Structure formats: structure tokens, C-alpha cells
mmCIF file of C-alpha atoms in Angstrom:
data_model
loop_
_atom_site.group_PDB
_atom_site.id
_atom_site.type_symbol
_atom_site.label_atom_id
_atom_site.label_comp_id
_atom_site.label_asym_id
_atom_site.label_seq_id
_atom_site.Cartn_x
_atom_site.Cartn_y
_atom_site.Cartn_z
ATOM 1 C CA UNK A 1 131.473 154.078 126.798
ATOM 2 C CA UNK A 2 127.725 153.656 126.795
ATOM 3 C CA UNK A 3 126.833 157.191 126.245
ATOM 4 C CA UNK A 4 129.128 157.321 123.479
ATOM 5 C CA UNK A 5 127.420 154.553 121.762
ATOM 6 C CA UNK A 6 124.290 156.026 122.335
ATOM 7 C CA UNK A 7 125.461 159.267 120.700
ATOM 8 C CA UNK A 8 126.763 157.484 117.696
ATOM 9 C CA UNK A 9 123.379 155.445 116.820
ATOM 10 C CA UNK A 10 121.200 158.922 117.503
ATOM 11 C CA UNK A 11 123.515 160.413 115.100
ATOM 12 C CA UNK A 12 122.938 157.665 112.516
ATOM 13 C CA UNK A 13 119.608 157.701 113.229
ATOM 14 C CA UNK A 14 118.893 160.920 112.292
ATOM 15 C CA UNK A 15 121.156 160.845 109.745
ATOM 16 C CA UNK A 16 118.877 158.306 107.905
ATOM 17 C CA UNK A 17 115.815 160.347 108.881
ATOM 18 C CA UNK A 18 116.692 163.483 106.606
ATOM 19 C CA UNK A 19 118.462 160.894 103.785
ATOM 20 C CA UNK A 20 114.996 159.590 104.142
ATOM 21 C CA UNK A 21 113.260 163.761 103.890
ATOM 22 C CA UNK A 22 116.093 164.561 100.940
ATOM 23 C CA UNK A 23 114.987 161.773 98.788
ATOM 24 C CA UNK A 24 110.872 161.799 99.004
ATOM 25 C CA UNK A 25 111.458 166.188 98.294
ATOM 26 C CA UNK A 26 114.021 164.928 95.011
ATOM 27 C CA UNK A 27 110.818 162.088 93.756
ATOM 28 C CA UNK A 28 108.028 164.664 94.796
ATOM 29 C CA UNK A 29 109.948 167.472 92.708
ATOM 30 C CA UNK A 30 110.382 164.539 89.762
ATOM 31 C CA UNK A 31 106.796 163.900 89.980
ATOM 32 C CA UNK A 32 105.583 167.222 89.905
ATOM 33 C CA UNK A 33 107.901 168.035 86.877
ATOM 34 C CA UNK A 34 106.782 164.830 85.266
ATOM 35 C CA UNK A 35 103.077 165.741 85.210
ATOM 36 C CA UNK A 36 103.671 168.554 82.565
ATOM 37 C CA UNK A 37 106.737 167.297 80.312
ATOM 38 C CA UNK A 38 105.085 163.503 80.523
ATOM 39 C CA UNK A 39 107.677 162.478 77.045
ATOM 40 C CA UNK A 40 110.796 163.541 78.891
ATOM 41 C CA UNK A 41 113.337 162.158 81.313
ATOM 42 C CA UNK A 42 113.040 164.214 84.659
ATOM 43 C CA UNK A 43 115.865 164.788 87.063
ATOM 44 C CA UNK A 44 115.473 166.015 90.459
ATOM 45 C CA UNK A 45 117.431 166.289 93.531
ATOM 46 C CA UNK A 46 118.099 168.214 96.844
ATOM 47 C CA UNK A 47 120.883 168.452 99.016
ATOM 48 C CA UNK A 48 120.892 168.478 102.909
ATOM 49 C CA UNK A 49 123.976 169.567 105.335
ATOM 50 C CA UNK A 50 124.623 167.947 108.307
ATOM 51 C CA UNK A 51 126.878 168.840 111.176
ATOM 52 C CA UNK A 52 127.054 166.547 114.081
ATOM 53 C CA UNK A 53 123.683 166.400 114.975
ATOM 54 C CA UNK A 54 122.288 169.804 113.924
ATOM 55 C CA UNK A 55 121.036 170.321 110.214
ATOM 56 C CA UNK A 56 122.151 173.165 108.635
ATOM 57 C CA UNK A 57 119.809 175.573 106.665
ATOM 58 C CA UNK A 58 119.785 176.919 103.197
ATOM 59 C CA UNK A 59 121.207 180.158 104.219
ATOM 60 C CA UNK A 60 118.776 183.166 103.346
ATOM 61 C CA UNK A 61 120.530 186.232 105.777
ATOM 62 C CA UNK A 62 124.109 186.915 106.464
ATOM 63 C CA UNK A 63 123.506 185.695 110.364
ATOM 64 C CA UNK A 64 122.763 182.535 108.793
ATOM 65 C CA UNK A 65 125.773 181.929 106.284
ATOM 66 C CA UNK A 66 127.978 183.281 109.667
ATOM 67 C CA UNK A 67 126.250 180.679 111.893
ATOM 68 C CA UNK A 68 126.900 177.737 109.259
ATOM 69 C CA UNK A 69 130.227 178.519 108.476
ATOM 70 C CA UNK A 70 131.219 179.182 112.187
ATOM 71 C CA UNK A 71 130.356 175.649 112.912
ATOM 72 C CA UNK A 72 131.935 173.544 110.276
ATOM 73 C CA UNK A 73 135.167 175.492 110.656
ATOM 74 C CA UNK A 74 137.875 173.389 111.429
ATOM 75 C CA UNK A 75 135.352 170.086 110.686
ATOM 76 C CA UNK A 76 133.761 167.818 108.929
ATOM 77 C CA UNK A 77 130.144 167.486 107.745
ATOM 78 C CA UNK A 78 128.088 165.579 106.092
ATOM 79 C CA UNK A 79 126.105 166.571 102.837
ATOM 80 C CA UNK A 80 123.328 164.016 102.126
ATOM 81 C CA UNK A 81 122.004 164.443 98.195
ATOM 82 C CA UNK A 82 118.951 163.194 97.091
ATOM 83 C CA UNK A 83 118.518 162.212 93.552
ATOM 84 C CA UNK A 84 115.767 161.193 91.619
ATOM 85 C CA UNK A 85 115.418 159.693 87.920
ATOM 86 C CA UNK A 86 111.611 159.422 86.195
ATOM 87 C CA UNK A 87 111.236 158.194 82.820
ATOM 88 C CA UNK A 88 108.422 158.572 80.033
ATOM 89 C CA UNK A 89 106.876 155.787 80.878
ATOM 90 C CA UNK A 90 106.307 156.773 84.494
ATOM 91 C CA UNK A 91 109.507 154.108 85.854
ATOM 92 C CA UNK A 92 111.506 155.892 88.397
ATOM 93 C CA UNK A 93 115.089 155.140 90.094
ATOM 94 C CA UNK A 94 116.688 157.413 93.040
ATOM 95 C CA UNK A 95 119.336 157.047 95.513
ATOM 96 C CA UNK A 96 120.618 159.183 97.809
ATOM 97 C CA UNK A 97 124.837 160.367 97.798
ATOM 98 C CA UNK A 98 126.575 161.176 101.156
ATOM 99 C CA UNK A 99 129.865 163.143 100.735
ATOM 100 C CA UNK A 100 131.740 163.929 103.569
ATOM 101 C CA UNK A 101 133.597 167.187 103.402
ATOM 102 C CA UNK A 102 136.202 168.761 106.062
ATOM 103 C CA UNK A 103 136.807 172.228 106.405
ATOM 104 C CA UNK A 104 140.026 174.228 107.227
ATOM 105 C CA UNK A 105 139.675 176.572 110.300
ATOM 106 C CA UNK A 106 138.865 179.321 109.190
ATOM 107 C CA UNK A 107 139.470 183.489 110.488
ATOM 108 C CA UNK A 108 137.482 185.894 110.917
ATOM 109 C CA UNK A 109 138.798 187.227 107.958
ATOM 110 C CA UNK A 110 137.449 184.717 105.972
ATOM 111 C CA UNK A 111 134.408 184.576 107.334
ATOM 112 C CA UNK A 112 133.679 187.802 107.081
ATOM 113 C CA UNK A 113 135.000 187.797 103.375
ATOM 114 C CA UNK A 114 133.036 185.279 102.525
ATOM 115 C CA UNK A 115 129.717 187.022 103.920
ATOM 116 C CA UNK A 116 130.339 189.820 101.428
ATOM 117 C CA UNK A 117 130.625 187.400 98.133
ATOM 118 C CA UNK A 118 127.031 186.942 98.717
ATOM 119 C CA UNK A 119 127.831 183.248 97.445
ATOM 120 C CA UNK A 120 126.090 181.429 100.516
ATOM 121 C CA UNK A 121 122.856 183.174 99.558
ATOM 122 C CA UNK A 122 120.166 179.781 99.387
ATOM 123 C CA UNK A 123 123.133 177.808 99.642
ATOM 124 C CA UNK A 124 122.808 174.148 102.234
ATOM 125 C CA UNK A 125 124.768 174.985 104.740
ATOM 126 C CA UNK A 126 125.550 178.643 103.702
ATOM 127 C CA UNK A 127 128.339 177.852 101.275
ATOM 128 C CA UNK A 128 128.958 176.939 97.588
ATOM 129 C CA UNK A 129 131.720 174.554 96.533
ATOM 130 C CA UNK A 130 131.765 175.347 93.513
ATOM 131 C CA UNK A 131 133.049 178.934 94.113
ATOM 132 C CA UNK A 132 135.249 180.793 97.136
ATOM 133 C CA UNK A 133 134.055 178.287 99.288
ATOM 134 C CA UNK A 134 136.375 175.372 97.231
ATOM 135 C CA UNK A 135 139.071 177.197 98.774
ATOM 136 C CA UNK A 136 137.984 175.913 102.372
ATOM 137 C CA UNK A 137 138.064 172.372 101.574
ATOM 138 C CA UNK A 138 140.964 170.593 103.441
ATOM 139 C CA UNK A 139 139.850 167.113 102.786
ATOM 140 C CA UNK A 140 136.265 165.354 101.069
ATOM 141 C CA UNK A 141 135.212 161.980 100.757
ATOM 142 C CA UNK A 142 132.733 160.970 97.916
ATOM 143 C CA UNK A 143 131.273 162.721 95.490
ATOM 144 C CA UNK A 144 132.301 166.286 94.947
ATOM 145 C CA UNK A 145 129.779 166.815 91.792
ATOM 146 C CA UNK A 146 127.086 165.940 94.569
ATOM 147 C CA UNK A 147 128.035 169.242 97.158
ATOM 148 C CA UNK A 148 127.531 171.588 94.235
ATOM 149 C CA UNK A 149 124.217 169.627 93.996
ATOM 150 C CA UNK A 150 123.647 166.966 91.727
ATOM 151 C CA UNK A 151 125.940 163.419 91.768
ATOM 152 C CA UNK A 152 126.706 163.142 88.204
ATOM 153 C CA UNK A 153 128.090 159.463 88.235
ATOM 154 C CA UNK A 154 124.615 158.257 90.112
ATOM 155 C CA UNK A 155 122.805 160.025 87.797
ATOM 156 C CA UNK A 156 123.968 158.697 85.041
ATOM 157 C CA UNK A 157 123.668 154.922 86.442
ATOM 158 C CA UNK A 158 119.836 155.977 87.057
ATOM 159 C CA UNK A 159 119.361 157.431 83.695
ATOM 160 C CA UNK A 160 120.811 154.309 82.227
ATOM 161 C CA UNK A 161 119.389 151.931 84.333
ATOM 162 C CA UNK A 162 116.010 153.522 83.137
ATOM 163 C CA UNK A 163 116.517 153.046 79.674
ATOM 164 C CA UNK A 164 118.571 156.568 78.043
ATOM 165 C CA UNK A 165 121.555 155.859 76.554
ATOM 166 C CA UNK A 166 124.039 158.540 78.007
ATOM 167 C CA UNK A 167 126.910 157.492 76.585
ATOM 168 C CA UNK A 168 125.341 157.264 72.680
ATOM 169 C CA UNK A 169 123.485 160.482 73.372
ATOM 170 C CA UNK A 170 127.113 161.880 73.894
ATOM 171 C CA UNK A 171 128.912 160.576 70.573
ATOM 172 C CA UNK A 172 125.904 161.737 68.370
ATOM 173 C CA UNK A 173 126.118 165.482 69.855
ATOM 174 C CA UNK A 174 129.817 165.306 69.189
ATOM 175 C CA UNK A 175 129.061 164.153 65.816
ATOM 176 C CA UNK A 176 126.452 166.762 65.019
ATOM 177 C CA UNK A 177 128.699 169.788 64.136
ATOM 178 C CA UNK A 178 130.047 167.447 61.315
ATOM 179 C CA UNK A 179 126.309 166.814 59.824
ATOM 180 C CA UNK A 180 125.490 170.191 60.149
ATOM 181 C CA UNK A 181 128.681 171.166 58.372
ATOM 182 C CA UNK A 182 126.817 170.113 54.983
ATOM 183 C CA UNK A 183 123.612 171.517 53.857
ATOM 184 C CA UNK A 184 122.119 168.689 52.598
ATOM 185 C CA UNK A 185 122.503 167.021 56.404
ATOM 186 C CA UNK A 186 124.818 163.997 55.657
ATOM 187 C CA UNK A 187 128.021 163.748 55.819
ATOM 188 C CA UNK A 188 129.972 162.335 52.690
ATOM 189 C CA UNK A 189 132.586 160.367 55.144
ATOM 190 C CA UNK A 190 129.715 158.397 56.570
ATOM 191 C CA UNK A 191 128.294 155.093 54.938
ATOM 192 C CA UNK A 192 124.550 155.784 53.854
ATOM 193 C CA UNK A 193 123.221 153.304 56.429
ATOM 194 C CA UNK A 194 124.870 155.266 58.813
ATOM 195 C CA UNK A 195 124.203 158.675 57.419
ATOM 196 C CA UNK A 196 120.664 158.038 57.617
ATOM 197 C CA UNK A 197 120.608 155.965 61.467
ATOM 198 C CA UNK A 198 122.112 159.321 62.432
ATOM 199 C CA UNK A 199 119.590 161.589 60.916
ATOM 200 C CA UNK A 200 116.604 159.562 62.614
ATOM 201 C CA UNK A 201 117.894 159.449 65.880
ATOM 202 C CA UNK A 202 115.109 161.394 68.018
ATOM 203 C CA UNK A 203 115.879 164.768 70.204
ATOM 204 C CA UNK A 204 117.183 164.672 73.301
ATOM 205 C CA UNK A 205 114.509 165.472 75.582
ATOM 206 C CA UNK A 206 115.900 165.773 79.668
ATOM 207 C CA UNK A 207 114.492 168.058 82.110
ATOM 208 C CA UNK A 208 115.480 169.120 85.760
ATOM 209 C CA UNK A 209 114.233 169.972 88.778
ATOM 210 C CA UNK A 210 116.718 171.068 91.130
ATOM 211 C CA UNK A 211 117.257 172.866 94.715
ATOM 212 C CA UNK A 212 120.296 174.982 94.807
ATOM 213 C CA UNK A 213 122.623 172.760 97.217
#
């Protein structure tokens, strides 16, 4: 009906409002990281929970986590991650990752079990993925790297996309315990055009600045 429809596009609407609040806090924590490591790659990102159409809080008291976790029992949510990508050069690339996640109802027991982990503490809607709380999860749709806080697939397209080369950055670390293996820092199976295109290669240099989801 009509007021259904209505509900739906208020939901979406708001929905796009704090995808819209997640992503300027990611690029305003990538800026202010930026301004003091200015020859690095920054990261940033922060994650938002969304029930319906309340948003749930990073939990800080036990009332809190209880609150959170008695309303997405026996639901699903939505968690909404910013993420936000700034290179050297000042060039910056973000995007924002909605997972939806379903929760198993849960008891009292649970609950109450959960409370005393202390794992909700600071957590978006007063749980952590990543620890008792994966135990919960009955269903999820999208990225589950992105609940615990930080999308690693879209962050790697961003860094990319800006210019670092993940994937060679990966195969010289792996190669590294082999150079360091011999003191005089080359490795005899490796050609000497090789030997020495691996010994120039620069530091990695990445930074982060990241709200605990």
C-alpha cells in the first residue's frame, strides 16, 4: 500500500544519509592522517549499523550492547562501511560497502553471555564479528571483511586504482626471507638484473586510520 511505499523510500533515504555521514568521517580521518605522514598511502574507514530505521551506537555500557543486540535478534541489519584511500600526491578514492547481516534469535542466555565477554565494548552496533558474536550469524550478504571494519577487496581496488601495486608489494615480501637468507643481500638463484630490481624496490609505506566497527 501507500504507506508501505512511503516507509520503504524513508528507509532508503536515510539509509543514504548516514552512507553519506560514514564516508565524509572515513575522508576527514584520511585527511587528517595525511597532513602528518604526507609520503604515505592513508587508509581510513568507519562503519555504521543500521536496523530498520534506527541507527545503532558504538556500544560504550552494558545497557547499550543489551539494547543493540535485543533488536537485531532474530533480524537483519544493515552495516554501511565507509572507506577512504589518499595517496602521496594528495589523489583520493572512497566508496562506501553495505553488508547485510541476519541474526539468529537469540536467549537470554546469550545475551547475557555475551554482555560479560566485554567484546561489544566500542563495537557498531554492540557486537564484534570477528569474535563470539560470529556465532550469531545465520545468514550475510556482502562483504564480511567490511563488519569487522574495513572491506578488504574495495580497498584494494582503491589502493590500486591510486597507483600502489598490491599485488607486487605482496610477491616481494614473500620473496624477502630468501634475500635476507644471504648476508651479502642477493640471492644466488636470482639473475643479477633481478637481484638488483629487487634490492631497489622502495619500503612499503601504508598507514591507517580506523574506527573500531
Amino acid at each position: 500500500g501507500a504507506d508501505g511505499t512511503v516507509s520503504t523510500k524513508t528507509d532508503g533515504l536515510r539509509k543514504r544519509i548516514e552512507a553519506f555521514k560514514v564516508l565524509s568521517l572515513a575522508i576527514e580521518k584520511g585527511r587528517a592522517a595525511h597532513a602528518t605522514q604526507k609520503d604515505c598511502y592513508i587508509i581510513s574507514a568507519d562503519t555504521v549499523v543500521a536496523c530498520g530505521r534506527r541507527i545503532l551506537p558504538k556500544a560504550e555500557t552494558e545497557g547499550e550492547a543489551r539494547a543493540c543486540l535485543d533488536l537485531i535478534s532474530g533480524r537483519a541489519h544493515d552495516v554501511l562501511t565507509g572507506v577512504a584511500v589518499l595517496a602521496p600526491d594528495g589523489r583520493e578514492a572512497s566508496r562506501v560497502v553495505e553488508t547485510r547481516v541476519s541474526f539468529k534469535r537469540l536467549s537470554p542466555v546469550e545475551i547475557e553471555g555475551y554482555i560479560a565477554s566485554g567484546e561489544w565494548r566500542g563495537k557498531a552496533g554492540g557486537y564484534a564479528i570477528q569474535g563470539l558474536a560470529g556465532a550469531f550469524v545465520s545468514e550475510i550478504a556482502g562483504s564480511h571483511p567490511s563488519v569487522m571494519g574495513l572491506p578488504l577487496y574495495e580497498t584494494v581496488c582503491l589502493l590500486e586504482g591510486l597507483g600502489y601495486p598490491v599485488g607486487r608489494r605482496w610477491r616481494i615480501r614473500s620473496e624477502q626471507p630468501r634475500r635476507q637468507a644471504d648476508r651479502s643481500g642477493l640471492c644466488a638463484e636470482e639473475p643479477v638484473s633481478r637481484q638488483r630490481s629487487l634490492r631497489d624496490e622502495p619500503q612499503d609505506c601504508v598507514g591507517g586510520a580506523q574506527a573500531e566497527g
